[in-house]
XYZ file of C-alpha atoms in Angstrom:
695
model
C -6.530 -20.988 20.446
C -10.116 -21.517 19.282
C -11.041 -22.899 15.931
C -13.834 -22.283 13.464
C -13.727 -18.520 13.933
C -15.040 -16.593 10.987
C -12.607 -13.897 9.632
C -13.152 -11.300 7.007
C -9.563 -9.990 6.326
C -9.077 -7.076 3.968
C -5.984 -5.623 2.532
C -5.977 -1.990 1.347
C -6.907 -1.815 -2.261
C -3.769 -0.968 -4.324
C -4.132 2.117 -6.568
C -3.880 1.088 -10.220
C -1.883 4.026 -11.455
C 1.351 2.033 -10.969
C 2.691 -1.264 -9.801
C 3.282 -2.424 -6.092
C 6.489 -1.700 -4.229
C 8.125 -3.079 -1.212
C 6.600 -0.355 1.022
C 3.116 -1.652 0.155
C 4.227 -5.181 0.802
C 5.868 -4.442 4.313
C 2.960 -2.289 5.428
C -0.064 -4.196 4.131
C 0.104 -7.334 2.013
C 2.848 -9.520 3.675
C 1.403 -9.157 7.230
C -2.137 -9.531 5.931
C -1.224 -12.928 4.107
C 0.695 -14.119 7.053
C -2.398 -13.695 9.225
C -4.682 -15.169 6.679
C -2.488 -18.259 6.118
C -2.168 -18.673 9.865
C -5.983 -18.585 10.485
C -6.680 -21.034 7.668
C -4.109 -23.471 9.264
C -5.921 -23.164 12.586
C -9.102 -24.217 10.855
C -10.718 -20.773 10.731
C -13.175 -19.798 8.058
C -11.375 -17.072 6.160
C -12.416 -14.557 3.476
C -9.169 -12.808 2.475
C -10.302 -9.949 0.251
C -8.536 -7.307 -1.892
C -8.797 -5.728 -5.254
C -7.639 -2.881 -7.463
C -8.815 0.648 -6.596
C -9.501 2.098 -10.097
C -11.197 5.426 -9.679
C -9.841 8.808 -8.728
C -8.045 11.732 -10.268
C -4.456 10.385 -10.172
C -5.668 7.655 -12.715
C -7.250 10.370 -15.000
C -4.055 12.469 -14.907
C -1.751 9.576 -15.752
C -4.038 8.256 -18.563
C -4.185 11.792 -20.004
C -0.389 12.099 -19.795
C 0.053 8.714 -21.621
C -2.651 9.504 -24.194
C -4.854 6.538 -23.291
C -8.248 6.123 -21.560
C -8.473 5.604 -17.812
C -9.946 2.115 -18.540
C -6.854 1.169 -20.572
C -4.595 2.347 -17.663
C -6.313 0.402 -14.983
C -6.605 -2.673 -17.062
C -2.798 -2.598 -17.469
C -1.818 -2.272 -13.842
C -4.638 -4.500 -12.534
C -3.001 -7.346 -14.461
C 0.565 -6.399 -13.499
C -0.466 -6.097 -9.732
C -2.613 -9.233 -9.747
C 0.036 -11.307 -11.425
C 2.807 -10.074 -9.110
C 0.782 -10.781 -6.000
C 0.005 -14.335 -7.257
C 3.665 -15.119 -8.117
C 4.795 -13.638 -4.728
C 2.438 -15.932 -2.858
C -0.230 -13.588 -1.574
C -3.274 -15.846 -1.060
C -6.215 -13.635 -1.631
C -9.450 -15.586 -1.704
C -10.638 -13.011 -4.250
C -9.001 -9.994 -5.905
C -11.593 -7.803 -7.382
C -11.615 -4.468 -8.994
C -13.758 -1.342 -8.473
C -14.596 -0.940 -12.079
C -16.478 -4.168 -12.147
C -20.279 -4.288 -12.507
C -20.802 -5.723 -9.097
C -18.898 -2.997 -7.504
C -20.753 -0.228 -9.316
C -23.999 -1.879 -8.323
C -23.029 -2.385 -4.669
C -21.525 1.134 -4.119
C -24.630 2.784 -5.861
C -26.947 0.695 -3.587
C -24.935 1.641 -0.381
C -25.194 5.361 -1.365
C -28.833 5.149 -2.170
C -29.701 3.628 1.153
C -27.816 6.275 3.070
C -29.454 8.995 0.829
C -32.975 7.438 1.298
C -32.372 7.298 5.091
C -31.439 10.995 5.208
C -27.855 10.315 6.359
C -26.344 12.880 4.008
C -26.237 16.625 3.974
C -26.853 18.196 0.632
C -25.021 21.484 0.332
C -24.079 24.017 -2.367
C -20.504 24.902 -1.631
C -17.657 26.861 -3.251
C -15.164 24.465 -4.729
C -11.886 25.156 -6.569
C -12.420 25.671 -10.201
C -10.056 26.130 -13.197
C -11.661 28.474 -15.729
C -9.176 27.706 -18.470
C -9.804 23.982 -18.057
C -13.401 24.620 -17.544
C -13.655 22.114 -14.817
C -13.938 21.701 -11.050
C -10.604 20.570 -9.417
C -10.960 17.454 -7.512
C -8.244 16.582 -4.911
C -5.274 15.497 -7.019
C -6.007 18.204 -9.621
C -4.929 20.761 -7.046
C -1.339 21.274 -5.490
C -0.472 23.781 -2.801
C 0.985 24.361 0.609
C -0.170 21.999 3.390
C -1.953 24.007 6.057
C -0.416 21.780 8.778
C 3.261 21.201 7.892
C 3.923 23.848 5.257
C 4.823 21.291 2.505
C 4.484 23.300 -0.769
C 3.722 20.172 -2.852
C 0.716 18.808 -0.889
C -2.260 17.421 -2.824
C -5.806 18.538 -2.404
C -6.834 15.519 -0.421
C -3.669 14.599 1.526
C -0.180 15.694 2.342
C 2.302 12.986 1.568
C 4.835 14.597 3.848
C 2.954 14.743 7.028
C 0.170 12.295 6.217
C -2.745 14.830 7.059
C -5.911 14.580 5.094
C -7.648 17.761 4.195
C -9.950 19.346 1.578
C -8.517 21.107 -1.464
C -9.987 24.399 -0.248
C -7.847 24.069 2.802
C -4.520 24.367 0.748
C -2.581 27.636 0.886
C -1.764 29.147 -2.504
C -3.427 26.293 -4.535
C -2.533 25.801 -8.091
C -4.353 23.766 -10.806
C -2.486 20.577 -11.839
C -3.936 20.999 -15.216
C -2.988 24.404 -16.252
C -0.826 25.674 -13.405
C -3.129 28.609 -12.901
C -4.528 29.854 -9.500
C -7.975 28.306 -9.394
C -11.044 30.307 -8.384
C -14.027 29.364 -6.144
C -17.251 28.323 -7.925
C -20.506 27.066 -6.482
C -21.426 23.353 -6.875
C -23.867 20.939 -5.177
C -22.497 17.931 -3.384
C -23.557 15.375 -0.738
C -21.771 15.231 2.541
C -21.446 12.571 5.363
C -21.664 14.497 8.677
C -18.784 12.950 10.485
C -19.213 15.308 13.306
C -22.387 13.442 14.305
C -20.403 10.304 14.838
C -17.674 11.913 16.972
C -19.078 10.655 20.422
C -19.644 7.178 18.991
C -16.271 6.848 17.457
C -14.653 8.031 20.699
C -16.564 5.525 22.711
C -16.062 2.676 20.315
C -12.410 3.110 19.472
C -10.581 5.439 21.781
C -12.193 4.021 24.883
C -13.471 0.653 23.792
C -10.243 -0.457 22.029
C -7.750 1.336 24.202
C -6.105 -2.087 25.154
C -6.247 -4.109 21.985
C -5.581 -1.658 19.097
C -2.167 -0.263 18.281
C -0.939 2.857 19.783
C -0.197 4.568 16.461
C -3.807 3.794 15.362
C -5.404 5.072 18.619
C -3.268 8.186 18.553
C -4.167 9.202 15.085
C -7.956 8.614 15.802
C -7.826 10.472 18.948
C -6.097 13.391 17.342
C -8.738 13.639 14.571
C -11.697 13.551 17.074
C -9.955 16.080 19.392
C -9.370 18.485 16.517
C -13.047 18.142 15.562
C -14.600 16.159 12.691
C -16.437 17.910 9.964
C -18.888 16.929 7.171
C -16.977 15.369 4.358
C -18.114 15.200 0.658
C -19.003 11.843 -0.760
C -19.454 13.189 -4.307
C -17.236 15.020 -6.690
C -17.261 16.762 -9.967
C -15.580 14.298 -12.308
C -16.356 12.028 -15.386
C -14.359 8.968 -14.211
C -15.957 6.932 -11.423
C -19.469 5.658 -10.279
C -22.167 8.042 -11.327
C -24.143 9.519 -8.362
C -27.346 7.643 -8.463
C -29.524 10.830 -7.667
C -31.594 12.909 -9.903
C -29.830 16.171 -10.659
C -26.350 14.807 -10.183
C -25.178 14.768 -13.796
C -21.427 15.059 -14.194
C -20.813 13.869 -10.635
C -19.374 10.657 -9.341
C -18.903 9.026 -5.923
C -15.793 10.307 -4.186
C -13.190 7.606 -4.412
C -12.667 7.497 -0.673
C -16.354 6.583 -0.377
C -16.484 4.138 -3.215
C -13.124 2.299 -2.606
C -13.783 0.660 0.833
C -17.147 -0.644 -0.482
C -14.852 -2.483 -2.793
C -14.221 -4.895 0.034
C -17.990 -5.745 0.228
C -18.437 -6.042 -3.581
C -15.287 -8.254 -3.897
C -16.688 -10.521 -0.991
C -19.953 -10.742 -3.057
C -18.152 -11.827 -6.098
C -16.131 -14.437 -4.141
C -19.211 -15.755 -2.249
C -21.050 -16.157 -5.557
C -18.215 -18.150 -7.072
C -17.777 -20.409 -3.932
C -21.529 -20.907 -3.182
C -21.259 -19.085 0.130
C -23.498 -16.357 1.703
C -21.570 -13.052 1.557
C -23.637 -11.548 4.371
C -22.166 -14.001 6.834
C -18.831 -12.283 6.349
C -20.081 -8.779 6.844
C -23.216 -8.887 8.893
C -22.893 -11.629 11.512
C -21.722 -10.597 15.001
C -19.461 -13.629 15.317
C -17.413 -12.486 12.284
C -14.071 -10.689 12.993
C -13.558 -7.940 10.461
C -9.848 -6.981 10.066
C -8.425 -4.141 7.864
C -4.626 -4.332 7.065
C -3.525 -0.893 6.013
C -0.648 1.526 6.109
C -0.715 4.654 8.312
C -1.909 6.911 5.562
C -5.162 5.000 5.451
C -6.035 5.079 9.220
C -8.439 7.944 8.994
C -10.339 6.252 6.115
C -10.643 2.860 7.977
C -10.960 3.975 11.504
C -13.256 7.050 11.189
C -14.839 7.424 7.619
C -15.532 3.828 6.744
C -16.868 2.773 10.238
C -19.043 5.933 10.072
C -20.469 4.781 6.680
C -21.074 1.236 8.085
C -22.780 2.813 11.229
C -24.925 4.998 8.996
C -26.007 1.932 6.981
C -26.827 0.035 10.014
C -26.520 -3.558 8.781
C -22.679 -4.184 9.159
C -20.310 -5.441 11.725
C -17.543 -3.016 12.854
C -13.884 -3.759 12.448
C -12.504 -5.935 15.229
C -9.031 -4.412 14.627
C -7.186 -2.257 12.176
C -3.440 -3.236 12.622
C -1.967 -0.431 10.658
C 1.720 -0.244 10.092
C 3.999 2.792 9.582
C 6.156 3.555 6.490
C 9.092 1.584 5.143
C 11.911 3.723 3.687
C 14.334 2.690 1.107
C 18.140 3.268 1.679
C 17.222 6.007 4.228
C 15.040 7.829 1.834
C 11.250 7.858 1.632
C 9.770 5.587 -1.035
C 8.290 7.732 -3.805
C 6.394 6.473 -6.945
C 6.712 9.903 -8.575
C 10.530 9.816 -8.138
C 10.649 6.158 -9.029
C 12.475 5.686 -5.666
C 11.294 2.125 -4.903
C 11.847 -1.503 -5.342
C 8.908 -2.669 -7.492
C 7.539 -6.163 -6.890
C 7.328 -7.186 -10.535
C 10.956 -6.144 -11.093
C 12.209 -7.914 -7.900
C 10.481 -11.151 -9.211
C 12.456 -10.836 -12.464
C 15.783 -9.907 -10.822
C 15.511 -12.665 -8.048
C 13.658 -15.556 -9.634
C 12.563 -18.192 -7.154
C 13.435 -15.910 -4.058
C 10.130 -14.693 -3.098
C 10.625 -15.844 0.441
C 13.788 -13.919 0.872
C 11.940 -10.716 0.351
C 8.916 -11.824 2.573
C 11.478 -12.695 5.280
C 13.300 -9.495 5.231
C 10.194 -7.285 4.982
C 8.690 -9.240 8.001
C 11.864 -8.883 10.040
C 12.015 -5.094 9.153
C 8.259 -4.561 9.321
C 7.399 -0.971 10.411
C 5.030 -2.080 12.993
C 5.476 0.752 15.608
C 7.661 3.199 13.681
C 9.047 3.920 10.231
C 11.630 1.426 9.201
C 14.274 1.127 6.639
C 15.191 -1.306 3.795
C 18.705 -1.547 2.545
C 20.106 -3.977 0.036
C 23.135 -4.663 2.251
C 20.774 -5.718 5.072
C 18.683 -7.822 2.592
C 21.951 -9.587 1.636
C 23.062 -10.072 5.302
C 19.720 -11.391 6.520
C 19.591 -13.885 3.629
C 23.120 -15.164 3.951
C 23.471 -15.105 7.739
C 19.932 -16.152 8.795
C 18.153 -18.009 6.071
C 21.134 -19.741 4.547
C 23.378 -20.156 7.672
C 20.543 -20.885 10.139
C 17.463 -22.343 8.622
C 18.909 -23.694 5.435
C 21.921 -25.106 7.101
C 19.933 -27.090 9.639
C 17.477 -28.537 7.237
C 20.185 -29.522 4.731
C 22.085 -31.379 7.446
C 19.141 -33.358 8.507
C 17.811 -34.362 5.105
C 21.291 -35.192 3.843
C 22.193 -37.288 6.919
C 18.961 -39.140 6.940
C 19.361 -40.185 3.370
C 23.021 -41.027 3.959
C 22.614 -43.102 7.117
C 19.127 -44.632 6.656
C 18.371 -44.377 2.910
C 15.731 -41.731 3.661
C 13.834 -43.855 6.096
C 12.898 -42.136 9.489
C 14.746 -44.161 12.125
C 13.185 -46.123 15.080
C 13.933 -44.693 18.509
C 14.903 -46.306 21.797
C 15.815 -44.972 25.200
C 15.537 -41.266 24.308
C 17.818 -39.149 26.493
C 16.408 -36.287 28.578
C 17.997 -33.927 26.075
C 15.990 -35.547 23.220
C 12.755 -35.296 25.307
C 13.411 -31.766 26.075
C 13.675 -30.699 22.451
C 10.470 -32.661 21.614
C 8.689 -30.874 24.408
C 10.018 -27.399 23.056
C 8.727 -28.100 19.760
C 5.280 -28.525 21.030
C 5.315 -25.115 22.646
C 6.056 -23.229 19.438
C 2.512 -23.164 17.816
C 1.239 -21.263 20.833
C 4.191 -19.070 21.120
C 4.220 -18.056 17.550
C 0.458 -17.953 17.480
C 0.299 -15.629 20.454
C 2.441 -13.165 18.691
C 0.386 -13.384 15.531
C -2.918 -12.933 17.420
C -1.365 -9.691 18.673
C -0.274 -8.670 15.185
C 3.389 -8.851 16.144
C 4.690 -10.310 12.972
C 8.401 -9.526 13.575
C 8.252 -11.157 16.965
C 6.429 -14.231 15.508
C 9.023 -14.620 12.698
C 11.884 -14.460 15.268
C 10.248 -17.232 17.311
C 10.151 -19.327 14.156
C 13.877 -18.694 13.697
C 14.489 -19.508 17.332
C 13.058 -23.000 16.565
C 15.538 -23.381 13.833
C 18.242 -22.323 16.264
C 17.332 -24.911 18.715
C 17.709 -27.429 15.945
C 21.188 -26.230 15.103
C 22.366 -26.201 18.571
C 20.841 -29.612 19.222
C 22.432 -31.306 16.163
C 25.858 -29.646 16.511
C 26.292 -29.740 20.279
C 29.858 -30.528 21.201
C 30.515 -34.220 21.550
C 27.107 -35.300 20.298
C 27.247 -34.488 16.581
C 25.742 -37.495 14.694
C 28.523 -37.519 12.091
C 31.034 -38.101 14.824
C 28.844 -40.723 16.776
C 27.420 -42.707 13.875
C 30.048 -45.490 14.192
C 30.420 -45.576 17.975
C 26.748 -45.005 19.160
C 24.403 -45.736 16.207
C 21.410 -45.953 18.524
C 21.993 -42.429 19.904
C 22.381 -41.116 16.362
C 18.956 -42.707 15.521
C 17.452 -40.721 18.395
C 19.078 -37.497 17.339
C 18.060 -37.875 13.645
C 14.490 -38.854 14.678
C 14.155 -35.663 16.900
C 15.700 -33.503 14.109
C 13.149 -34.753 11.572
C 10.328 -33.926 14.057
C 11.802 -30.385 14.348
C 12.136 -30.101 10.530
C 8.554 -31.091 10.121
C 7.547 -28.579 12.664
C 9.382 -25.870 10.750
C 7.772 -27.158 7.542
C 4.371 -26.502 8.909
C 4.969 -23.474 11.082
C 6.920 -21.570 8.347
C 4.103 -21.686 5.884
C 2.465 -18.326 6.780
C 5.920 -16.576 6.651
C 7.881 -18.539 3.954
C 5.182 -20.400 1.932
C 7.519 -21.315 -0.911
C 10.117 -22.655 1.501
C 7.469 -24.496 3.388
C 6.370 -26.089 0.171
C 9.956 -27.274 -0.678
C 10.301 -28.564 2.886
C 7.097 -30.567 2.722
C 8.259 -32.004 -0.577
C 11.538 -33.122 0.783
C 9.789 -34.672 3.713
C 7.263 -36.338 1.413
C 4.322 -34.581 3.012
C 2.570 -33.656 -0.261
C -0.180 -35.522 -1.763
C 1.634 -35.975 -5.073
C 3.633 -38.758 -3.314
C 2.695 -42.377 -2.538
C 1.114 -42.689 0.918
C 2.394 -39.404 2.278
C 2.008 -38.277 5.818
C -1.002 -36.026 5.696
C -0.729 -32.384 7.019
C -4.518 -31.414 7.414
C -5.650 -27.923 6.812
C -5.633 -27.272 10.680
C -1.934 -28.606 10.635
C -0.963 -25.641 12.985
C -2.331 -27.308 16.054
C -0.973 -30.723 15.018
C 2.483 -29.595 15.840
C 1.446 -29.323 19.497
C -0.130 -32.800 19.594
C 1.381 -35.889 21.220
C 1.436 -37.803 17.889
C 4.790 -37.911 15.935
C 4.918 -35.388 13.163
C 6.980 -37.742 11.065
C 6.577 -41.413 12.115
C 9.375 -43.876 12.036
C 9.647 -45.832 8.774
C 8.267 -42.971 6.668
C 10.312 -42.441 3.596
C 11.559 -39.017 2.870
C 13.050 -37.447 -0.519
C 16.361 -36.062 -1.397
C 17.580 -32.738 -0.244
C 17.220 -29.619 -2.371
C 18.563 -26.110 -1.794
C 16.196 -24.022 0.275
C 18.187 -20.683 -0.004
C 21.222 -19.555 -2.008
C 23.686 -16.970 -1.002
C 23.190 -13.452 -2.517
C 26.460 -12.250 -3.915
C 27.951 -8.688 -3.845
C 27.358 -8.389 -7.546
C 23.580 -8.696 -7.232
C 23.420 -6.114 -4.514
C 25.662 -3.842 -6.437
C 23.385 -4.111 -9.480
C 20.349 -2.934 -7.394
C 22.332 -0.047 -5.761
C 23.357 1.074 -9.243
C 19.779 0.991 -10.357
C 18.805 3.249 -7.505
C 21.880 5.620 -8.379
C 20.568 5.756 -11.891
C 17.183 6.721 -10.550
C 18.824 9.608 -8.531
C 20.665 10.828 -11.638
C 17.523 10.693 -13.699
C 15.589 12.718 -11.124
C 18.326 15.283 -10.943
C 18.267 15.623 -14.704
C 14.526 15.967 -15.042
C 11.676 17.798 -13.385
C 9.546 15.330 -11.448
C 5.747 15.851 -11.295
C 5.396 17.788 -14.550
C 1.950 18.825 -15.453
C 0.392 16.215 -17.748
C 0.028 17.086 -21.536
C -3.132 18.939 -22.161
C -5.772 17.834 -24.717
C -4.621 17.666 -28.233
C -5.250 20.976 -30.111
C -5.030 21.797 -33.816
C -3.162 24.477 -35.821
C -6.173 26.655 -36.296
C -6.796 26.857 -32.586
C -3.065 27.676 -32.011
C -3.069 30.413 -34.496
C -5.970 32.028 -32.547
C -3.487 32.938 -29.825
C -1.939 36.375 -30.228
C 1.583 35.828 -28.683
C 3.885 38.866 -28.983
C 6.860 40.593 -27.245
C 6.181 43.033 -24.520
C 8.138 45.127 -22.022
C 7.338 45.630 -18.318
C 7.092 49.463 -17.756
C 6.035 49.421 -14.097
C 5.427 46.934 -11.371
C 3.854 47.073 -8.047
C 2.786 44.333 -5.539
C -0.961 44.327 -5.002
C -1.721 45.417 -1.404
C -2.980 42.688 1.186
C -1.771 39.841 -1.123
C 1.402 37.709 -1.061
C 1.524 36.574 -4.662
C -0.018 39.116 -7.024
C 1.976 41.678 -8.973
C 0.276 44.488 -10.962
C 2.236 45.506 -14.004
C 2.042 47.964 -16.823
C 3.170 46.204 -20.072
C 4.041 47.852 -23.350
C 2.692 45.343 -25.992
C 3.621 47.413 -29.007
C 0.035 47.801 -29.903
C -0.936 49.412 -26.504
C 0.053 49.780 -22.802
C -2.001 47.537 -20.585
C -2.397 46.225 -17.091
C -1.548 42.573 -16.478
C -1.764 40.953 -13.016
C 0.363 37.854 -12.360
C 0.950 35.668 -9.325
C 4.756 36.215 -9.326
C 5.400 38.507 -6.383
C 6.917 35.630 -4.312
C 9.563 35.043 -7.107
C 10.478 38.599 -8.294
C 10.663 42.074 -6.678
C 8.959 45.057 -8.391
C 12.476 46.598 -9.076
C 13.912 43.690 -11.048
C 10.737 43.404 -13.199
C 10.861 46.856 -14.605
C 12.505 46.907 -18.150
C 12.201 43.135 -18.617
C 11.261 41.862 -22.033
C 8.468 39.225 -21.682
C 6.258 36.985 -23.896
C 2.575 38.135 -23.632
C -0.605 36.331 -24.596
C -2.266 39.601 -25.706
C -5.845 38.274 -26.759
C -6.660 36.497 -23.464
C -10.030 37.585 -22.321
C -9.831 40.224 -19.494
C -10.264 38.963 -15.942
C -10.693 40.669 -12.672
C -8.261 39.713 -9.806
C -9.062 41.479 -6.464
C -10.852 44.227 -8.310
C -8.063 44.846 -10.907
C -8.773 43.904 -14.469
C -5.973 41.924 -16.035
C -5.644 42.250 -19.871
C -3.461 39.314 -20.740
C -0.972 36.794 -19.509
C 2.792 36.667 -19.260
C 4.326 33.306 -20.048
C 6.559 31.723 -17.368
C 7.842 28.225 -16.534
C 9.189 26.533 -13.369
C 12.790 25.453 -12.985
C 13.602 22.119 -11.167
C 13.710 23.900 -7.850
C 10.134 25.290 -8.350
C 11.306 28.826 -9.138
C 9.440 30.751 -11.871
C 11.402 31.837 -14.808
C 10.305 34.033 -17.793
C 9.972 32.618 -21.358
C 12.183 35.279 -22.643
C 12.411 36.650 -26.188
C 15.748 38.107 -27.356
C 16.359 41.645 -26.133
C 16.763 42.898 -29.707
C 13.123 42.089 -30.678
C 10.973 45.119 -30.802
C 7.860 45.473 -28.549
C 4.750 44.044 -30.343
C 6.626 41.602 -32.459
C 4.555 38.567 -32.971
C 5.622 35.027 -32.026
C 4.782 32.283 -34.394
């Protein structure tokens, strides 16, 4: 295990339209923090970088719904997320944000270089446009049917059901998330990164070059994308929230969030380096730097195809050494969903379980979705805490510290005539830094954690072996007890050091009990490269060293605590059943005069016929009381022509005419969606005469 390696470790930028949940932690932030802590302990030069991803349509939608500005929204969640990470013990060297001045400057410069070098394709294309909202519809402003899996609630940039990324124009039966209308195609100019030009290089670099050291799930997804054929991808969008495109003639356009966000790693590194007096370029442009991206599987295409293509096009940056992406974590056998509030939110966990950060870190690592989707349950959380942390690790440490203080007034005893059994345990201890380290070097965090617990199990077996328990021998063979307690203290010290990446708060308590912290008089020093010290021939805790009193490492989690969490989830289910999730956000505020311009009146459908060669459009003749007119509506999948004839409806009579498939529609019929997504009419009373106005 070499030292002084330089690492740039990035963790996926959390999106600031909501807080962080356990799925994010298990898939990205806990393994990234474990690896960063481990490398620091080995003496490596580490830049652990993250930050808030603050641009994109979901933020504008949520801000609009809440009646605040996008900046106010991201400021709120940037603080919630940052504070939660800090309290949880995620040790970012720098946590930036993509709304910062440095990021805007860095992203603009990156785009400009690629633009000046001729790396983009400039095209006028047809994009989805909502005439009523009078704006182009970027990714999350469009909802429709996924062209791959058939999910009817896919977003315009990605399907959350199958994980496929696509363009909004690929959706089947798209709808505007602003008005609910079917959008139309309209020409607009954008700049594209020609990913197809990088296909051969990506195949050679990743699929062939990293076939043995990258995870199978990552290689599989990359290979699938390349096999299906890469296509040019827009790097700009029509939107007013984001980084303005730094090109003449690009008014009203910003950098696409997928292009701008990964550059956030670079801009955050710049901010960190300026603060610490370092050269940021060493961490992004030197060949002896290992660049690692910790992400979830929904980000594989961005970090293994798009961002590398951007870096390659730029020409000055190193390529990722690895992208150890994880799969998804489910909650109580159901997919975690922010829109359905089906999640365990980090900030709420910290409130409900104060001082128990490491319990969650332990359970999420033990259940890490490294090779396939995994599941978190509160019962398993309780069982792992009570049966593994309390009964194994906590039990061993408590016995050792309590007995040392009881028998020797907290002084590490001298040894004499160590038995073979004692020597074997001391030898085993020295092997664990490499054993655990080898697993971490291969990004097998579950395996590494299990090895740490194996070390604790060795201690339990050693101290409680039949006939050799120190509490039974202390009066008959005090010399042997001294040897036993000395060995146990060495093992406890090894646990204090080696547990730091996994259980940092527990490690801190252990070091405090063992008097290893600088705040104590003449402590035993554990240097920054303490990982390798465990394998040295020097005692980890020398004889005559004074330790402190024992304190509780872990406490049992009672049934009542688990029941409270399960009841919270049941309440979420009930709330979801009683409301319609993913409602369209409230539109911009209007006034009374504008409302009165709308001529809403009662009508009656006289005839109805499905438009030929379409699935959705129905052509109807409607008696509005003032005339009989043609209205075309996208309701054919919800109603048959026969059941429409004779139905009373509410009509927006003075809507400007609009041609749909060559047929002029002269008005709009008002409908709404029920919780199952079925359209229902906004019905007047049957007794109301045709033409009656609605005020």
